Amino acid sequence: MKPDRSYQGLSLDTLAVHAGQPPDPTSGAVMTPIVLASTFAQERPGQHKGFEYSRSGNPTRKALEDCLATIEGGKHGLAFSSGSSATAVLLHTLRPGDHVLAGDDLYGGTFRLLDKVMRPMGIGSSFLDLHDLDRVRAAITPATRMICLETPTNPMLKVFDVAALATIARERGVTLVVDNTFATPVLQRPLELGAHVVLHSTTKYLNGHSDVVGGALITSDGALAERLAFLQNALGAVPSPFDCYLVLRGLKTLGVRVRAQCATATTIATRLEQHPAVERVYYPGLASHPDRALIDRQMKGPGAMISLVLRGGLPAATAFLEGLQIFSCAESLGGVESLAEHPAIMTHASVPEASRSALGISDGLVRLSVGLEAEADLWGDIEQALARATR
Ligand SMILES: *Cc1c(COP(=O)(O)O)cnc(C)c1O
């Protein structure tokens, strides 16, 4: 794409291939070069081509940051060495005495950051089911600076109303942060719904090939972006140029991957719901999902994460996970390969037992990340593992 071609009116699939990545001006290379240099020559002190030192800025990272901002519909993108470091940098915009209101069904590491790292530094937090907007209004105190949520949530796949929460946040002068890792900008557009900041673990769908750990923040608020860029440099949690290149490469197929994964996951979730070994299925694509109307309004597709409760509790869940042959038993999600995991033992072990059972994270709960393998092969794998689990 010509460097001066406007992005106006172009769809995500086009932007994911081209945004921030015009052909290299020195060689014409159509793929973004991996610039490994840690430092950049200055013509005279203070006069340079926009890059000084690779912690404060790097050309490969800049291409990724511009592409991420564009596909999320934001003005500013910042890339980090992990989703957790993106979260940590964001929380460093707060001061002792400030308060964060967070969703109750969060990525375990985000809960751990709020509870074990920020709380001892004087930044309070409370956790709430964000469905009840009156309870949300009541939970915002004069100290509340930020509302942080994931939707769909992890692992219960609840869906929260971003537009309604954005209205409350704006009325009360609070920053609304949406972790869009599960939905991706292909399915959900938080900034267009009124959120101030989008957070990603690029480790998951955005990179999509399970070979990078990375994170991102996207916003259209110039003053906040400036503060975040200052903290990105000051705290130093930046991704390597090679990792930036890999995420850029993964992004090019984001739309195709996510749509195919949604289609396979919909078939699998529908069949799981009818299977006698399965007590309950949580999936935003099912007619039975309690947030059905909101999902249809807020999301362009249901995603490819499925949680299910097996009849028979822990022994059944363990036998199922051991029996899977195509799905790997592993943490993480969003890659081309299908994964299965046990939230109570694996991803959500850092969430206290009492909160886990209040949320519904029972010993029979298993979470699936549906990849790009053939639907028939994945269903065959699930069926034989369910048969083992009920034996
Ligand atoms: C994985 C994940 C994170 C943390 O990202 P890392 O890249 O593992 O540090 C944050 N939020 C969600 C929803 C995640 O799935």
XYZ file of C-alpha atoms and ligand atoms in Angstrom:
406
model
C 0.000 0.000 0.000
C 1.312 3.512 -0.871
C 2.648 5.287 2.248
C 0.397 8.309 1.686
C -2.827 6.282 1.085
C -5.365 7.227 3.777
C -6.737 4.443 6.033
C -10.160 6.081 5.905
C -12.908 3.637 4.992
C -10.660 0.556 4.889
C -11.735 -2.572 6.745
C -9.841 -4.316 9.530
C -8.662 -7.139 7.239
C -6.945 -4.604 4.965
C -5.570 -2.507 7.813
C -4.171 -5.551 9.649
C -2.026 -6.282 6.574
C -0.934 -2.714 5.816
C -1.382 -0.208 8.671
C 1.927 1.181 9.935
C 3.791 -0.961 7.395
C 4.366 0.872 4.102
C 7.115 -0.703 1.939
C 10.523 0.062 3.460
C 11.657 3.404 1.940
C 15.319 2.340 1.593
C 14.799 -1.035 -0.177
C 11.132 -1.346 -1.111
C 10.845 -4.472 1.101
C 7.143 -5.251 1.544
C 7.720 -6.863 4.941
C 8.739 -4.631 7.853
C 12.482 -4.960 8.597
C 13.501 -6.215 12.042
C 15.653 -3.353 13.316
C 17.789 -4.857 16.058
C 19.887 -1.732 16.750
C 19.805 -0.606 20.373
C 20.856 2.955 19.445
C 20.522 5.326 16.480
C 23.066 7.789 15.061
C 22.211 11.473 15.511
C 23.296 14.048 12.898
C 24.145 16.436 15.699
C 23.203 16.219 19.390
C 19.422 16.100 19.629
C 18.839 15.929 15.844
C 17.711 12.467 14.706
C 15.166 10.603 12.574
C 12.724 9.978 15.438
C 14.636 7.180 17.165
C 17.340 7.574 19.842
C 17.515 4.398 21.910
C 15.422 1.247 21.409
C 13.814 1.310 24.866
C 12.234 4.703 24.109
C 11.424 3.837 20.496
C 12.262 1.320 17.764
C 11.141 1.259 14.097
C 9.808 -2.333 14.166
C 7.938 -1.628 17.415
C 6.584 1.627 15.921
C 5.137 -0.301 12.951
C 3.419 -2.690 15.384
C 2.166 0.122 17.615
C 0.708 2.004 14.636
C -0.946 -1.147 13.288
C -2.460 -2.017 16.701
C -3.798 1.531 17.172
C -5.342 1.504 13.699
C -7.097 -1.862 13.955
C -8.564 -0.951 17.373
C -9.759 2.402 15.987
C -7.493 4.371 18.371
C -4.972 7.172 17.822
C -2.091 5.835 19.937
C -0.713 2.318 20.415
C 1.965 1.130 22.827
C 3.533 -2.317 22.774
C 4.889 -4.139 25.840
C 6.853 -7.235 26.726
C 3.685 -8.963 28.020
C 0.019 -8.316 28.695
C 0.938 -8.203 32.374
C 3.549 -5.465 31.857
C 0.980 -3.486 29.829
C -1.374 -3.810 32.825
C 1.390 -2.864 35.277
C 2.301 0.256 33.267
C -1.355 1.270 33.088
C -1.730 0.851 36.877
C 1.378 3.000 37.384
C -0.653 5.998 36.168
C -2.359 5.766 39.604
C -1.187 7.162 42.943
C -1.412 5.890 46.519
C -4.975 6.420 47.768
C -6.515 5.769 44.355
C -9.015 2.964 43.819
C -9.671 0.575 40.911
C -13.070 -1.014 40.351
C -12.559 -4.285 38.479
C -14.739 -7.010 37.035
C -15.059 -10.076 39.265
C -14.016 -12.653 36.664
C -10.550 -11.465 35.660
C -7.426 -13.017 34.251
C -5.714 -14.496 37.329
C -2.530 -12.465 36.755
C -4.466 -9.192 36.605
C -6.166 -10.045 39.913
C -2.740 -10.889 41.367
C -1.260 -7.543 40.197
C -4.114 -5.590 41.802
C -4.235 -7.654 44.987
C -0.584 -8.508 45.660
C 1.410 -5.712 43.970
C -0.723 -2.549 43.785
C -2.614 -2.951 47.090
C 0.591 -2.921 49.204
C 1.559 0.249 47.281
C -1.612 1.955 48.535
C -3.799 1.451 45.461
C -7.064 -0.180 46.503
C -9.299 -2.353 44.375
C -12.680 -4.018 44.552
C -14.145 -6.716 42.346
C -17.719 -6.782 41.162
C -20.043 -8.523 38.729
C -20.468 -5.588 36.351
C -23.890 -6.713 35.078
C -25.692 -4.746 37.792
C -25.180 -1.094 36.802
C -26.703 0.224 40.055
C -24.146 -1.751 42.031
C -21.418 -0.372 39.747
C -22.563 3.221 40.415
C -22.630 2.491 44.166
C -19.149 0.925 44.100
C -17.520 4.017 42.545
C -16.020 6.010 45.429
C -14.470 9.508 45.295
C -11.085 7.678 45.119
C -12.037 5.544 42.105
C -9.909 6.454 39.081
C -10.316 3.402 36.884
C -12.806 0.698 35.949
C -11.025 -2.372 34.517
C -12.937 -5.149 32.843
C -12.644 -8.083 30.523
C -15.479 -9.087 28.250
C -16.082 -11.904 27.507
C -14.680 -12.794 30.919
C -12.183 -15.484 31.748
C -13.114 -18.286 32.268
C -16.902 -17.878 32.760
C -17.427 -16.031 29.430
C -19.843 -13.497 30.901
C -20.382 -10.448 28.708
C -20.502 -6.929 30.178
C -22.111 -3.880 28.559
C -19.176 -1.687 27.498
C -21.339 1.202 26.201
C -23.390 1.390 29.425
C -20.269 1.183 31.607
C -18.580 3.853 29.450
C -21.522 6.196 30.083
C -21.195 5.684 33.851
C -17.404 6.099 33.695
C -17.718 9.373 31.785
C -20.409 10.714 34.151
C -18.145 10.005 37.116
C -14.854 11.093 35.532
C -13.350 7.591 35.717
C -11.135 5.916 33.077
C -12.707 2.811 31.526
C -10.217 0.111 30.516
C -11.373 -2.887 28.474
C -9.164 -5.951 28.116
C -10.079 -7.003 24.564
C -7.834 -10.089 24.511
C -10.665 -12.640 24.188
C -12.799 -10.806 21.616
C -10.078 -9.064 19.532
C -10.962 -5.980 17.440
C -12.410 -8.380 14.838
C -15.375 -9.088 17.143
C -15.592 -6.113 19.512
C -14.655 -2.404 19.318
C -14.380 -1.021 22.888
C -13.066 2.439 21.919
C -16.028 2.949 19.573
C -18.311 1.893 22.457
C -16.825 4.663 24.642
C -13.951 2.972 26.524
C -10.847 5.120 27.123
C -8.216 2.371 26.892
C -8.010 -1.070 25.273
C -5.594 -3.595 26.739
C -4.302 -6.743 25.028
C -2.221 -9.721 25.778
C -0.864 -9.979 22.206
C 0.393 -13.396 23.341
C -3.095 -14.673 22.491
C -5.154 -14.035 19.315
C -3.276 -10.990 17.984
C -0.041 -12.916 17.544
C -1.999 -16.145 17.312
C 0.838 -18.642 16.898
C 1.886 -19.273 20.507
C 5.446 -18.099 19.913
C 5.469 -14.618 21.523
C 4.649 -13.176 24.940
C 3.539 -9.571 24.441
C 1.055 -6.880 25.385
C -0.444 -3.624 24.179
C -2.379 -0.533 25.242
C -4.418 1.534 22.787
C -6.106 4.891 23.451
C -7.251 8.025 21.651
C -6.556 10.237 24.704
C -3.398 12.177 23.813
C -2.473 13.192 27.384
C -2.919 9.626 28.663
C -0.902 8.248 25.710
C 1.926 10.635 26.565
C 1.930 9.500 30.212
C 1.845 5.835 29.132
C 4.740 6.362 26.701
C 6.714 8.033 29.522
C 6.037 5.038 31.802
C 6.758 2.528 29.005
C 10.220 4.066 28.696
C 10.759 4.709 32.414
C 9.720 1.217 33.524
C 11.348 -0.382 30.476
C 8.934 -3.259 29.882
C 9.346 -3.122 26.089
C 9.112 -5.990 23.580
C 12.076 -7.064 21.444
C 12.063 -6.034 17.752
C 11.875 -9.704 16.776
C 8.758 -10.229 18.917
C 7.238 -7.081 17.365
C 7.880 -8.543 13.920
C 6.229 -11.837 14.861
C 3.110 -10.081 16.186
C 2.942 -7.949 13.003
C 3.140 -11.125 10.969
C 0.440 -12.794 13.066
C -1.859 -9.758 12.760
C -2.008 -10.115 8.976
C -4.205 -13.218 9.320
C -6.135 -12.098 12.415
C -9.531 -11.705 10.727
C -9.304 -14.972 8.799
C -8.168 -16.900 11.873
C -10.743 -15.480 14.271
C -13.683 -16.016 11.910
C -12.670 -19.628 11.212
C -12.099 -20.302 14.927
C -15.524 -18.810 15.772
C -17.236 -21.112 13.264
C -15.570 -24.266 14.611
C -16.156 -23.231 18.244
C -19.863 -22.628 17.572
C -20.281 -26.180 16.233
C -18.320 -27.699 19.115
C -20.185 -25.720 21.810
C -23.570 -26.669 20.313
C -22.662 -30.379 20.327
C -21.170 -30.188 23.833
C -24.419 -28.707 25.137
C -26.248 -31.842 23.929
C -23.683 -34.338 25.245
C -24.789 -36.421 28.265
C -21.332 -36.210 29.924
C -21.536 -32.411 30.026
C -23.451 -30.610 32.749
C -23.185 -27.047 31.400
C -21.555 -25.097 28.569
C -20.567 -21.432 28.748
C -20.160 -19.939 25.267
C -21.273 -16.543 23.897
C -22.553 -18.202 20.703
C -25.235 -20.318 22.380
C -28.917 -19.325 22.423
C -28.873 -20.244 26.139
C -26.239 -17.622 27.064
C -27.750 -15.267 29.701
C -26.297 -12.180 27.953
C -27.743 -13.154 24.541
C -29.253 -9.744 23.597
C -26.154 -7.824 24.673
C -23.845 -10.193 22.751
C -25.866 -9.657 19.571
C -25.614 -5.892 20.066
C -21.975 -5.638 21.167
C -20.100 -8.414 19.364
C -19.679 -9.398 15.711
C -19.087 -13.036 16.665
C -18.939 -15.290 19.715
C -15.181 -15.942 19.896
C -13.507 -19.325 20.189
C -13.219 -19.818 23.956
C -15.581 -22.389 25.484
C -15.919 -23.354 29.141
C -17.743 -26.516 30.136
C -18.581 -28.317 33.345
C -18.183 -32.087 33.216
C -20.475 -34.336 35.199
C -18.299 -36.080 37.764
C -16.190 -33.157 39.012
C -12.414 -33.281 39.266
C -11.902 -36.964 38.333
C -13.963 -36.506 35.144
C -12.238 -33.222 34.248
C -8.811 -34.773 34.792
C -9.646 -37.871 32.747
C -11.003 -35.656 29.942
C -7.861 -33.492 29.870
C -5.599 -36.557 29.941
C -7.648 -38.209 27.211
C -7.431 -35.375 24.664
C -4.941 -36.128 21.900
C -5.215 -33.175 19.503
C -5.986 -30.522 22.135
C -2.884 -29.954 24.277
C -3.379 -29.568 28.009
C -1.786 -26.134 28.420
C -2.353 -22.631 29.727
C -2.809 -19.722 27.302
C -5.226 -19.409 24.385
C -5.847 -17.853 21.003
C -3.282 -19.792 18.979
C -3.695 -21.837 15.809
C -3.478 -25.006 17.926
C -6.335 -26.055 20.197
C -5.688 -26.035 23.941
C -7.578 -27.273 26.976
C -6.965 -26.430 30.618
C -8.330 -26.713 34.136
C -8.859 -23.144 35.483
C -9.041 -24.072 39.195
C -5.660 -25.862 39.081
C -3.936 -23.940 36.284
C -4.796 -20.375 35.134
C -6.878 -19.301 38.134
C -4.916 -20.924 40.956
C -3.961 -17.427 42.222
C -7.656 -16.555 42.736
C -8.689 -17.441 46.338
C -10.794 -20.627 46.621
C -13.816 -18.772 48.034
C -13.874 -16.316 45.094
C -13.400 -19.173 42.634
C -16.436 -21.070 43.850
C -18.521 -17.858 44.060
C -17.698 -17.286 40.375
C -18.531 -20.850 39.352
C -14.931 -22.003 38.759
C -15.691 -25.512 40.003
C -13.488 -28.609 39.942
C -15.429 -29.930 36.942
C -14.785 -26.793 34.870
C -12.585 -27.096 31.778
C -11.702 -24.260 29.385
C -11.128 -24.866 25.672
C -9.339 -22.608 23.195
C -10.459 -23.756 19.759
C -7.730 -23.508 17.125
C -7.596 -23.865 13.362
C -7.543 -27.660 13.046
C -10.398 -29.326 11.110
C -13.689 -29.252 12.984
C -14.320 -33.004 12.490
C -10.903 -33.893 13.957
C -11.432 -31.652 16.992
C -14.926 -33.003 17.653
C -13.676 -36.578 17.268
C -10.967 -35.839 19.827
C -13.477 -34.333 22.288
C -15.913 -37.238 21.871
C -13.335 -39.912 22.633
C -11.997 -37.952 25.641
C -15.557 -37.495 26.991
C -16.087 -41.243 26.628
C -12.956 -41.816 28.736
C -14.127 -39.273 31.303
C -17.450 -41.079 31.846
C -15.967 -44.567 31.970
C -2.997 -13.782 29.112
C -3.856 -12.668 29.515
C -3.323 -11.536 30.163
C -1.862 -11.427 30.563
O -1.033 -11.408 29.450
P 0.460 -12.017 29.409
O 0.872 -11.728 28.009
O 0.365 -13.470 29.726
O 1.258 -11.275 30.438
C -4.187 -10.497 30.464
N -5.506 -10.568 30.161
C -6.049 -11.649 29.560
C -7.505 -11.674 29.264
C -5.243 -12.730 29.215
O -5.788 -13.799 28.639
